[in-house]
């Protein structure tokens, strides 16, 4: 479907692998968590900088009832909690 599930799983796996290496080197988990949250916030800021506004004439509004026909993954807006 192209909803990003595979990319998300691969990214999470790589983050966990790198985090494990830091743990093995004696870095405290809180420090790793703080670094990951900082990196997430920086990535979100960069996305905001690169984003463009879409004119309303290009926005498609689904008719009533159409949302129920979409797979659940496509029905939710993107939310990243850092």
mmCIF file with all atom_site columns, C-alpha atoms in Angstrom:
data_model
loop_
_atom_site.group_PDB
_atom_site.id
_atom_site.type_symbol
_atom_site.label_atom_id
_atom_site.label_alt_id
_atom_site.label_comp_id
_atom_site.label_asym_id
_atom_site.label_entity_id
_atom_site.label_seq_id
_atom_site.pdbx_PDB_ins_code
_atom_site.Cartn_x
_atom_site.Cartn_y
_atom_site.Cartn_z
_atom_site.occupancy
_atom_site.B_iso_or_equiv
_atom_site.pdbx_formal_charge
_atom_site.auth_seq_id
_atom_site.auth_comp_id
_atom_site.auth_asym_id
_atom_site.auth_atom_id
_atom_site.pdbx_PDB_model_num
ATOM 1  C CA . UNK A 1 1  ? 0.000   0.000  0.000  1.00 0.00 ? 1  UNK A CA 1
ATOM 2  C CA . UNK A 1 2  ? 2.939   2.333  0.544  1.00 0.00 ? 2  UNK A CA 1
ATOM 3  C CA . UNK A 1 3  ? 1.960   3.448  4.045  1.00 0.00 ? 3  UNK A CA 1
ATOM 4  C CA . UNK A 1 4  ? 5.525   3.391  5.398  1.00 0.00 ? 4  UNK A CA 1
ATOM 5  C CA . UNK A 1 5  ? 5.177   0.353  7.658  1.00 0.00 ? 5  UNK A CA 1
ATOM 6  C CA . UNK A 1 6  ? 8.291   -1.391 6.334  1.00 0.00 ? 6  UNK A CA 1
ATOM 7  C CA . UNK A 1 7  ? 10.354  1.795  6.504  1.00 0.00 ? 7  UNK A CA 1
ATOM 8  C CA . UNK A 1 8  ? 9.201   2.401  10.072 1.00 0.00 ? 8  UNK A CA 1
ATOM 9  C CA . UNK A 1 9  ? 10.118  -1.128 11.175 1.00 0.00 ? 9  UNK A CA 1
ATOM 10 C CA . UNK A 1 10 ? 13.539  -0.907 9.522  1.00 0.00 ? 10 UNK A CA 1
ATOM 11 C CA . UNK A 1 11 ? 14.259  2.476  11.089 1.00 0.00 ? 11 UNK A CA 1
ATOM 12 C CA . UNK A 1 12 ? 13.157  1.281  14.540 1.00 0.00 ? 12 UNK A CA 1
ATOM 13 C CA . UNK A 1 13 ? 15.343  -1.820 14.196 1.00 0.00 ? 13 UNK A CA 1
ATOM 14 C CA . UNK A 1 14 ? 18.385  0.261  13.322 1.00 0.00 ? 14 UNK A CA 1
ATOM 15 C CA . UNK A 1 15 ? 17.760  2.635  16.233 1.00 0.00 ? 15 UNK A CA 1
ATOM 16 C CA . UNK A 1 16 ? 17.497  -0.320 18.602 1.00 0.00 ? 16 UNK A CA 1
ATOM 17 C CA . UNK A 1 17 ? 20.670  -1.880 17.211 1.00 0.00 ? 17 UNK A CA 1
ATOM 18 C CA . UNK A 1 18 ? 22.601  1.353  17.666 1.00 0.00 ? 18 UNK A CA 1
ATOM 19 C CA . UNK A 1 19 ? 21.116  1.863  21.125 1.00 0.00 ? 19 UNK A CA 1
ATOM 20 C CA . UNK A 1 20 ? 22.279  -1.619 22.131 1.00 0.00 ? 20 UNK A CA 1
ATOM 21 C CA . UNK A 1 21 ? 25.825  -0.720 21.118 1.00 0.00 ? 21 UNK A CA 1
ATOM 22 C CA . UNK A 1 22 ? 25.691  2.392  23.308 1.00 0.00 ? 22 UNK A CA 1
ATOM 23 C CA . UNK A 1 23 ? 24.353  0.334  26.244 1.00 0.00 ? 23 UNK A CA 1
ATOM 24 C CA . UNK A 1 24 ? 27.215  -2.140 25.796 1.00 0.00 ? 24 UNK A CA 1
ATOM 25 C CA . UNK A 1 25 ? 29.646  0.806  25.873 1.00 0.00 ? 25 UNK A CA 1
ATOM 26 C CA . UNK A 1 26 ? 28.206  1.883  29.231 1.00 0.00 ? 26 UNK A CA 1
ATOM 27 C CA . UNK A 1 27 ? 26.011  4.784  28.123 1.00 0.00 ? 27 UNK A CA 1
ATOM 28 C CA . UNK A 1 28 ? 23.007  5.190  30.428 1.00 0.00 ? 28 UNK A CA 1
ATOM 29 C CA . UNK A 1 29 ? 19.606  4.513  28.786 1.00 0.00 ? 29 UNK A CA 1
ATOM 30 C CA . UNK A 1 30 ? 18.360  7.956  29.842 1.00 0.00 ? 30 UNK A CA 1
ATOM 31 C CA . UNK A 1 31 ? 21.198  9.570  27.901 1.00 0.00 ? 31 UNK A CA 1
ATOM 32 C CA . UNK A 1 32 ? 20.357  7.490  24.825 1.00 0.00 ? 32 UNK A CA 1
ATOM 33 C CA . UNK A 1 33 ? 16.677  8.408  25.157 1.00 0.00 ? 33 UNK A CA 1
ATOM 34 C CA . UNK A 1 34 ? 17.521  12.097 25.454 1.00 0.00 ? 34 UNK A CA 1
ATOM 35 C CA . UNK A 1 35 ? 19.686  11.887 22.341 1.00 0.00 ? 35 UNK A CA 1
ATOM 36 C CA . UNK A 1 36 ? 16.963  10.120 20.354 1.00 0.00 ? 36 UNK A CA 1
ATOM 37 C CA . UNK A 1 37 ? 14.367  12.703 21.397 1.00 0.00 ? 37 UNK A CA 1
ATOM 38 C CA . UNK A 1 38 ? 16.711  15.534 20.450 1.00 0.00 ? 38 UNK A CA 1
ATOM 39 C CA . UNK A 1 39 ? 17.345  13.937 17.060 1.00 0.00 ? 39 UNK A CA 1
ATOM 40 C CA . UNK A 1 40 ? 13.591  13.501 16.551 1.00 0.00 ? 40 UNK A CA 1
ATOM 41 C CA . UNK A 1 41 ? 12.925  17.147 17.375 1.00 0.00 ? 41 UNK A CA 1
ATOM 42 C CA . UNK A 1 42 ? 15.681  18.236 14.972 1.00 0.00 ? 42 UNK A CA 1
ATOM 43 C CA . UNK A 1 43 ? 14.237  16.038 12.204 1.00 0.00 ? 43 UNK A CA 1
ATOM 44 C CA . UNK A 1 44 ? 10.736  17.457 12.774 1.00 0.00 ? 44 UNK A CA 1
ATOM 45 C CA . UNK A 1 45 ? 12.119  20.997 12.579 1.00 0.00 ? 45 UNK A CA 1
ATOM 46 C CA . UNK A 1 46 ? 13.888  20.211 9.301  1.00 0.00 ? 46 UNK A CA 1
ATOM 47 C CA . UNK A 1 47 ? 10.675  18.737 7.884  1.00 0.00 ? 47 UNK A CA 1
ATOM 48 C CA . UNK A 1 48 ? 8.849   21.946 8.841  1.00 0.00 ? 48 UNK A CA 1
ATOM 49 C CA . UNK A 1 49 ? 11.545  24.004 7.100  1.00 0.00 ? 49 UNK A CA 1
ATOM 50 C CA . UNK A 1 50 ? 11.266  21.937 3.915  1.00 0.00 ? 50 UNK A CA 1
ATOM 51 C CA . UNK A 1 51 ? 7.471   21.708 3.876  1.00 0.00 ? 51 UNK A CA 1
ATOM 52 C CA . UNK A 1 52 ? 5.338   23.634 1.427  1.00 0.00 ? 52 UNK A CA 1
ATOM 53 C CA . UNK A 1 53 ? 1.784   24.871 1.712  1.00 0.00 ? 53 UNK A CA 1
ATOM 54 C CA . UNK A 1 54 ? -0.698  23.201 -0.620 1.00 0.00 ? 54 UNK A CA 1
ATOM 55 C CA . UNK A 1 55 ? -3.348  25.441 -2.153 1.00 0.00 ? 55 UNK A CA 1
ATOM 56 C CA . UNK A 1 56 ? -6.864  24.500 -1.091 1.00 0.00 ? 56 UNK A CA 1
ATOM 57 C CA . UNK A 1 57 ? -7.918  23.743 -4.679 1.00 0.00 ? 57 UNK A CA 1
ATOM 58 C CA . UNK A 1 58 ? -5.548  20.759 -4.598 1.00 0.00 ? 58 UNK A CA 1
ATOM 59 C CA . UNK A 1 59 ? -6.937  19.287 -1.382 1.00 0.00 ? 59 UNK A CA 1
ATOM 60 C CA . UNK A 1 60 ? -9.349  16.412 -1.882 1.00 0.00 ? 60 UNK A CA 1
ATOM 61 C CA . UNK A 1 61 ? -12.191 16.064 0.601  1.00 0.00 ? 61 UNK A CA 1
ATOM 62 C CA . UNK A 1 62 ? -13.648 12.595 0.823  1.00 0.00 ? 62 UNK A CA 1
ATOM 63 C CA . UNK A 1 63 ? -17.439 12.336 0.813  1.00 0.00 ? 63 UNK A CA 1
ATOM 64 C CA . UNK A 1 64 ? -19.268 11.173 3.935  1.00 0.00 ? 64 UNK A CA 1
ATOM 65 C CA . UNK A 1 65 ? -18.771 7.468  4.481  1.00 0.00 ? 65 UNK A CA 1
ATOM 66 C CA . UNK A 1 66 ? -15.606 7.244  2.372  1.00 0.00 ? 66 UNK A CA 1
ATOM 67 C CA . UNK A 1 67 ? -13.356 7.210  5.419  1.00 0.00 ? 67 UNK A CA 1
ATOM 68 C CA . UNK A 1 68 ? -14.875 3.913  6.580  1.00 0.00 ? 68 UNK A CA 1
ATOM 69 C CA . UNK A 1 69 ? -13.823 2.300  3.293  1.00 0.00 ? 69 UNK A CA 1
ATOM 70 C CA . UNK A 1 70 ? -10.159 3.179  3.806  1.00 0.00 ? 70 UNK A CA 1
ATOM 71 C CA . UNK A 1 71 ? -7.767  0.830  5.609  1.00 0.00 ? 71 UNK A CA 1
ATOM 72 C CA . UNK A 1 72 ? -7.258  1.979  9.222  1.00 0.00 ? 72 UNK A CA 1
ATOM 73 C CA . UNK A 1 73 ? -3.615  2.923  8.635  1.00 0.00 ? 73 UNK A CA 1
ATOM 74 C CA . UNK A 1 74 ? -4.660  5.446  5.998  1.00 0.00 ? 74 UNK A CA 1
ATOM 75 C CA . UNK A 1 75 ? -7.403  7.003  8.116  1.00 0.00 ? 75 UNK A CA 1
ATOM 76 C CA . UNK A 1 76 ? -5.171  8.525  10.776 1.00 0.00 ? 76 UNK A CA 1
ATOM 77 C CA . UNK A 1 77 ? -3.101  11.665 10.492 1.00 0.00 ? 77 UNK A CA 1
ATOM 78 C CA . UNK A 1 78 ? 0.639   11.499 11.023 1.00 0.00 ? 78 UNK A CA 1
ATOM 79 C CA . UNK A 1 79 ? 1.654   12.155 14.622 1.00 0.00 ? 79 UNK A CA 1
ATOM 80 C CA . UNK A 1 80 ? 5.211   11.861 15.868 1.00 0.00 ? 80 UNK A CA 1
ATOM 81 C CA . UNK A 1 81 ? 5.693   12.268 19.582 1.00 0.00 ? 81 UNK A CA 1
ATOM 82 C CA . UNK A 1 82 ? 9.190   13.424 20.528 1.00 0.00 ? 82 UNK A CA 1
#
